[in-house]
Short mmCIF file of C-alpha atoms in Angstrom, two decimals:
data_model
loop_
_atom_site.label_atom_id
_atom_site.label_comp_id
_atom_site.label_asym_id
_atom_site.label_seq_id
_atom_site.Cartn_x
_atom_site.Cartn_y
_atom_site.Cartn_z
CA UNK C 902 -75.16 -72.51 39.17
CA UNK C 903 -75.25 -75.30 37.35
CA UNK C 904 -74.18 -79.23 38.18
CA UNK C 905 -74.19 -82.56 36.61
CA UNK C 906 -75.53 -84.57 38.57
CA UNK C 907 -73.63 -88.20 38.98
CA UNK C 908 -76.01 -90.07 37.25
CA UNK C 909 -75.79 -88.46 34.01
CA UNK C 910 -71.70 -87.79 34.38
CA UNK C 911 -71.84 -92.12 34.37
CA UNK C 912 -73.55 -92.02 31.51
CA UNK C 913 -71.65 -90.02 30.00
CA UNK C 914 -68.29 -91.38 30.23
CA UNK C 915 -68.67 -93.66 27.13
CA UNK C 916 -68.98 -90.50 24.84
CA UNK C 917 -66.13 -89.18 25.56
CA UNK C 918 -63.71 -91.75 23.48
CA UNK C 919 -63.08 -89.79 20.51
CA UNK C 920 -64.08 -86.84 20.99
CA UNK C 921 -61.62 -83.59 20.13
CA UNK C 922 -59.63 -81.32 22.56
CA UNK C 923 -60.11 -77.72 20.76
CA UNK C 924 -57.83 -74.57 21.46
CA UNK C 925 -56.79 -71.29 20.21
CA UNK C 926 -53.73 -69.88 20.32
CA UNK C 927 -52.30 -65.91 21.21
CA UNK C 928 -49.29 -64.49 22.99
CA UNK C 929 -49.40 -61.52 25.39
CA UNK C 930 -45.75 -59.86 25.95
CA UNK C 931 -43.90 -62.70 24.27
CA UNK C 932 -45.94 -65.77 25.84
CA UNK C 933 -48.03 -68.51 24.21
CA UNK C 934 -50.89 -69.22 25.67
CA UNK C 935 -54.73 -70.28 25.04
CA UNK C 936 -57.51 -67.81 24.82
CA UNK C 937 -61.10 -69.59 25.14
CA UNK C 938 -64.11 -70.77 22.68
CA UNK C 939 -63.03 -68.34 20.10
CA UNK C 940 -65.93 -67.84 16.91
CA UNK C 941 -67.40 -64.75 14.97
CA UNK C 942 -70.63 -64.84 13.85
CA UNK C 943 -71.76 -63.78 10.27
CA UNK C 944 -74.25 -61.35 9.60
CA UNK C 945 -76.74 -64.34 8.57
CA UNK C 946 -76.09 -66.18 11.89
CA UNK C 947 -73.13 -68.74 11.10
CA UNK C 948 -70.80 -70.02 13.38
CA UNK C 949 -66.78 -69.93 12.16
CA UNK C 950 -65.42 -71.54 14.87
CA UNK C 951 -61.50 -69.92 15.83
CA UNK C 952 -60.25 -72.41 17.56
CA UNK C 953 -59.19 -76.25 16.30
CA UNK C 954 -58.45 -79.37 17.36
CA UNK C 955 -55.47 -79.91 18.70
CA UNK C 956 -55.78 -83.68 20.19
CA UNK C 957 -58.46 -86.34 20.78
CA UNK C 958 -59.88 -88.74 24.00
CA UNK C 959 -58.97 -92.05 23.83
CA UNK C 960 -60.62 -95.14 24.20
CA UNK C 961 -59.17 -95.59 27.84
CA UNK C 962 -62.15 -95.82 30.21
CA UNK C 963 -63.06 -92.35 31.54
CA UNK C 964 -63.39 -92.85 36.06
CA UNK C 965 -64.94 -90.51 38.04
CA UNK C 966 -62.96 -89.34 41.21
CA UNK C 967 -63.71 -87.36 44.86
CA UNK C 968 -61.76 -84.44 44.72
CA UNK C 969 -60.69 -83.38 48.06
CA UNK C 970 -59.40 -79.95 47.43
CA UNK C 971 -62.54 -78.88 45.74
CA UNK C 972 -64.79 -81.61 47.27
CA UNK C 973 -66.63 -82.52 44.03
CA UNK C 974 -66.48 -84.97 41.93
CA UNK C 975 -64.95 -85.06 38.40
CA UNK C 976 -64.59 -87.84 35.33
CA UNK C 977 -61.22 -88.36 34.34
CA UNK C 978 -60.07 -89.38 31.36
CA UNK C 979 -57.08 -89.17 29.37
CA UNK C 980 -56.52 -87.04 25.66
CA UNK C 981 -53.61 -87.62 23.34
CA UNK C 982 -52.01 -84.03 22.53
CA UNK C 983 -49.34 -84.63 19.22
CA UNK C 984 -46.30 -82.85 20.20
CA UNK C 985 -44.82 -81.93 17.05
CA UNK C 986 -47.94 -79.79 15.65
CA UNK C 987 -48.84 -77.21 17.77
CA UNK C 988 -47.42 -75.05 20.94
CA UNK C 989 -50.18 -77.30 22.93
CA UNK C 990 -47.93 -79.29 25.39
CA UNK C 991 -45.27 -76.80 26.17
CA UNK C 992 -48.35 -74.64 27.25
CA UNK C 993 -49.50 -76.84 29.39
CA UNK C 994 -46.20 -77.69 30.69
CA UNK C 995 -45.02 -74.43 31.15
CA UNK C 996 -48.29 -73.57 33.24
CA UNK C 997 -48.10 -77.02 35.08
CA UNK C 998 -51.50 -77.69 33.71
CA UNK C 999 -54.11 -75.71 32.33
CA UNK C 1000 -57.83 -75.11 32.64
CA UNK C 1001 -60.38 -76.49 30.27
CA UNK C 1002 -64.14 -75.99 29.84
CA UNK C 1003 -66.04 -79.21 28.34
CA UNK C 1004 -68.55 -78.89 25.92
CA UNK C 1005 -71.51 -80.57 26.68
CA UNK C 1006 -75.04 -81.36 24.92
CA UNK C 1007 -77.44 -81.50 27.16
CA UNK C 1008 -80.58 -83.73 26.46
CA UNK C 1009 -82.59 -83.21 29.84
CA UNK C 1010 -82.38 -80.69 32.47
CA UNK C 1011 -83.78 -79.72 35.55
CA UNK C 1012 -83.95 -77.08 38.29
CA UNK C 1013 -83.72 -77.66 41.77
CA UNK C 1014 -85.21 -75.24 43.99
CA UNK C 1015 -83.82 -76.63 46.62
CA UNK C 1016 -80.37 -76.61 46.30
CA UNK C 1017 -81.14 -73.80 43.44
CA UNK C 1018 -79.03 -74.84 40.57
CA UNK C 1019 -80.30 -76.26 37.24
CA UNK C 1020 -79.35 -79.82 37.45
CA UNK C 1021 -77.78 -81.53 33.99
CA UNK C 1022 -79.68 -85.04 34.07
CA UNK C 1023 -78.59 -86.02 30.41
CA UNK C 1024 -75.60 -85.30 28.77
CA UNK C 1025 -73.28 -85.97 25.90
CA UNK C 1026 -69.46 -84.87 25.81
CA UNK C 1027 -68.92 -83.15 22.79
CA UNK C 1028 -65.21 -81.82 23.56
CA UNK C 1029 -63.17 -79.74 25.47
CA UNK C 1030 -61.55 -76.88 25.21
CA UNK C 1031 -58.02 -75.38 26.57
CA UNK C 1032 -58.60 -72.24 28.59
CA UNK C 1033 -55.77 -69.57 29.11
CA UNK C 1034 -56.00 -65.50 28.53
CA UNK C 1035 -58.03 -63.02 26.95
CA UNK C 1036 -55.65 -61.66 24.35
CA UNK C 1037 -57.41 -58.36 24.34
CA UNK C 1038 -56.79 -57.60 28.36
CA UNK C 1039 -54.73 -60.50 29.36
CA UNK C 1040 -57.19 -61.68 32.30
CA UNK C 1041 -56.99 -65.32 32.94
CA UNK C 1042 -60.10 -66.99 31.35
CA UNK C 1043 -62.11 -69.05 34.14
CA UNK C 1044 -63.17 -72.65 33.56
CA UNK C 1045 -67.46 -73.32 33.75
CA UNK C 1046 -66.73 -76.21 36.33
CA UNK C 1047 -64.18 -74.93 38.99
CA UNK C 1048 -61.37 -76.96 39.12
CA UNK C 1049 -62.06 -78.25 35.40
CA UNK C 1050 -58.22 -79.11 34.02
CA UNK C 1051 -55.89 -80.68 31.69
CA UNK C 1052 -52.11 -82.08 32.92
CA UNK C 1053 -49.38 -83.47 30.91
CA UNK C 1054 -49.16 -87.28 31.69
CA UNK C 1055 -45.97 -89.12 30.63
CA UNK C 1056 -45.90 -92.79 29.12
CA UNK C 1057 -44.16 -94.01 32.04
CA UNK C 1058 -44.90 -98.34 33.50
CA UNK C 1059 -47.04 -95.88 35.77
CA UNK C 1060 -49.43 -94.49 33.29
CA UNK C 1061 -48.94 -96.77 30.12
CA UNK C 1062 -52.02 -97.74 29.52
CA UNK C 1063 -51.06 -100.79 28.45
CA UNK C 1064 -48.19 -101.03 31.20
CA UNK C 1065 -50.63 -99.93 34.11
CA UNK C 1066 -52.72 -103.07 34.04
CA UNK C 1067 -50.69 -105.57 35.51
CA UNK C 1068 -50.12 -105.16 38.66
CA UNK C 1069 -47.07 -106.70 40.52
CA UNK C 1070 -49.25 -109.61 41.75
CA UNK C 1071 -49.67 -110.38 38.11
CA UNK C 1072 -46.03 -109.81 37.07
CA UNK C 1073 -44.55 -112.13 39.62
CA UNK C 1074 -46.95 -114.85 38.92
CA UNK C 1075 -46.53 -114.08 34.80
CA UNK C 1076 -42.43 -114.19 35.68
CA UNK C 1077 -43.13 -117.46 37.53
CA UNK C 1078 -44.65 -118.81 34.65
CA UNK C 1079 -42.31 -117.72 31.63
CA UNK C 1080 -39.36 -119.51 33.86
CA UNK C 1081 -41.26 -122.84 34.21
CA UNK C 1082 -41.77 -123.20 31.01
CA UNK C 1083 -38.12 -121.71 30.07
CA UNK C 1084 -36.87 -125.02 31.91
CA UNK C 1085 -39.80 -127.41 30.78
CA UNK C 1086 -38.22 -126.19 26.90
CA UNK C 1087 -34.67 -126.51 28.20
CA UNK C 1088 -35.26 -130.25 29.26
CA UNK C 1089 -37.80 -130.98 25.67
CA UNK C 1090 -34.55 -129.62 23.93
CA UNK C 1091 -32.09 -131.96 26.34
CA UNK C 1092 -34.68 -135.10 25.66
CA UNK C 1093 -33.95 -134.49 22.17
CA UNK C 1094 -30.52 -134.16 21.86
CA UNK C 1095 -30.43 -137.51 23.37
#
């Protein structure tokens, strides 16, 4: 019973460029999957963190969105996953998406009493990390946020991020442009050759 509350999710969104996508890996009957925020703990208290970083969030400008199937809101923003090193994307493929949990630090918190969840008022995204199965019992690890996840996107004009800032207002009048001066060149080079 916890929530972000919108304030603190927009100011938010500029830590997120940079920051690593972490996993773990097992397979159950022959399967690859994730498992979850995998670490042992030494007996003097140290962390050895399991799991690694298999991507990172780019610089592309995090948005938050109204989800209506879950009616909340959620930030998205887009990680780059490199195919050739790990299992990562056919996962994710394979599962047609996958849940994540984000790691968060949280600076200021607060409880409301009237809505009785302890509202996150100041945050920093440290990560995220690919959820999948408990390689012990093979139960399906839940995400913190419900309906926290991570789909493949391909590099299509669609979701280039370079391509997918012009729109077709823009092309057309950039097309329009590069002919003009196509046939302003084509008469300079006439007006010389005579």
């Amino acid at each position: 019973n916890s929530s972000v509350t919108e304030d603190a999710a927009k100011k938010a969104l500029p830590t997120i460029a940079y920051k690593p996508l972490l996993a773990n890996f097992c397979e159950i009957d022959g399967v690859k999957d994730f498992t979850s925020h995998d670490m042992n703990i030494d007996s003097e208290g140290n962390i050895q963190y399991i799991e690694h970083q298999i991507g990172c969030f780019t610089a592309d400008s995090p948005v938050i969105k109204y989800d209506e199937e879950t009616e909340k809101k959620f930030v998205y923003a887009r990680v780059a996953i490199p195919r050739d090193y790990t299992d990562a994307c056919d996962i994710i493929e394979r599962k047609d998406g996958t849940k994540v949990s984000v790691e968060l630090l949280i600076n200021e918190m607060q409880y409301s009493c009237k809505d009785n969840i302890l509202e996150l008022t100041d945050v920093i995204v440290q990560g995220a990390t690919c959820l999948g199965k408990n390689p012990e019992t093979g139960e399906n690890i839940e995400e913190g946020m419900k309906g926290a996840r991570l789909d493949i996107e391909d590099f299509s004009n669609k979701n280039n991020s370079i391509m997918n800032c012009f729109d077709s207002k823009v092309d057309e009048k950039l097309i329009e442009i590069l002919e003009r001066l196509e046939g302003k060149l084509d008469n300079l080079s006439k007006f010389n050759n005579t």
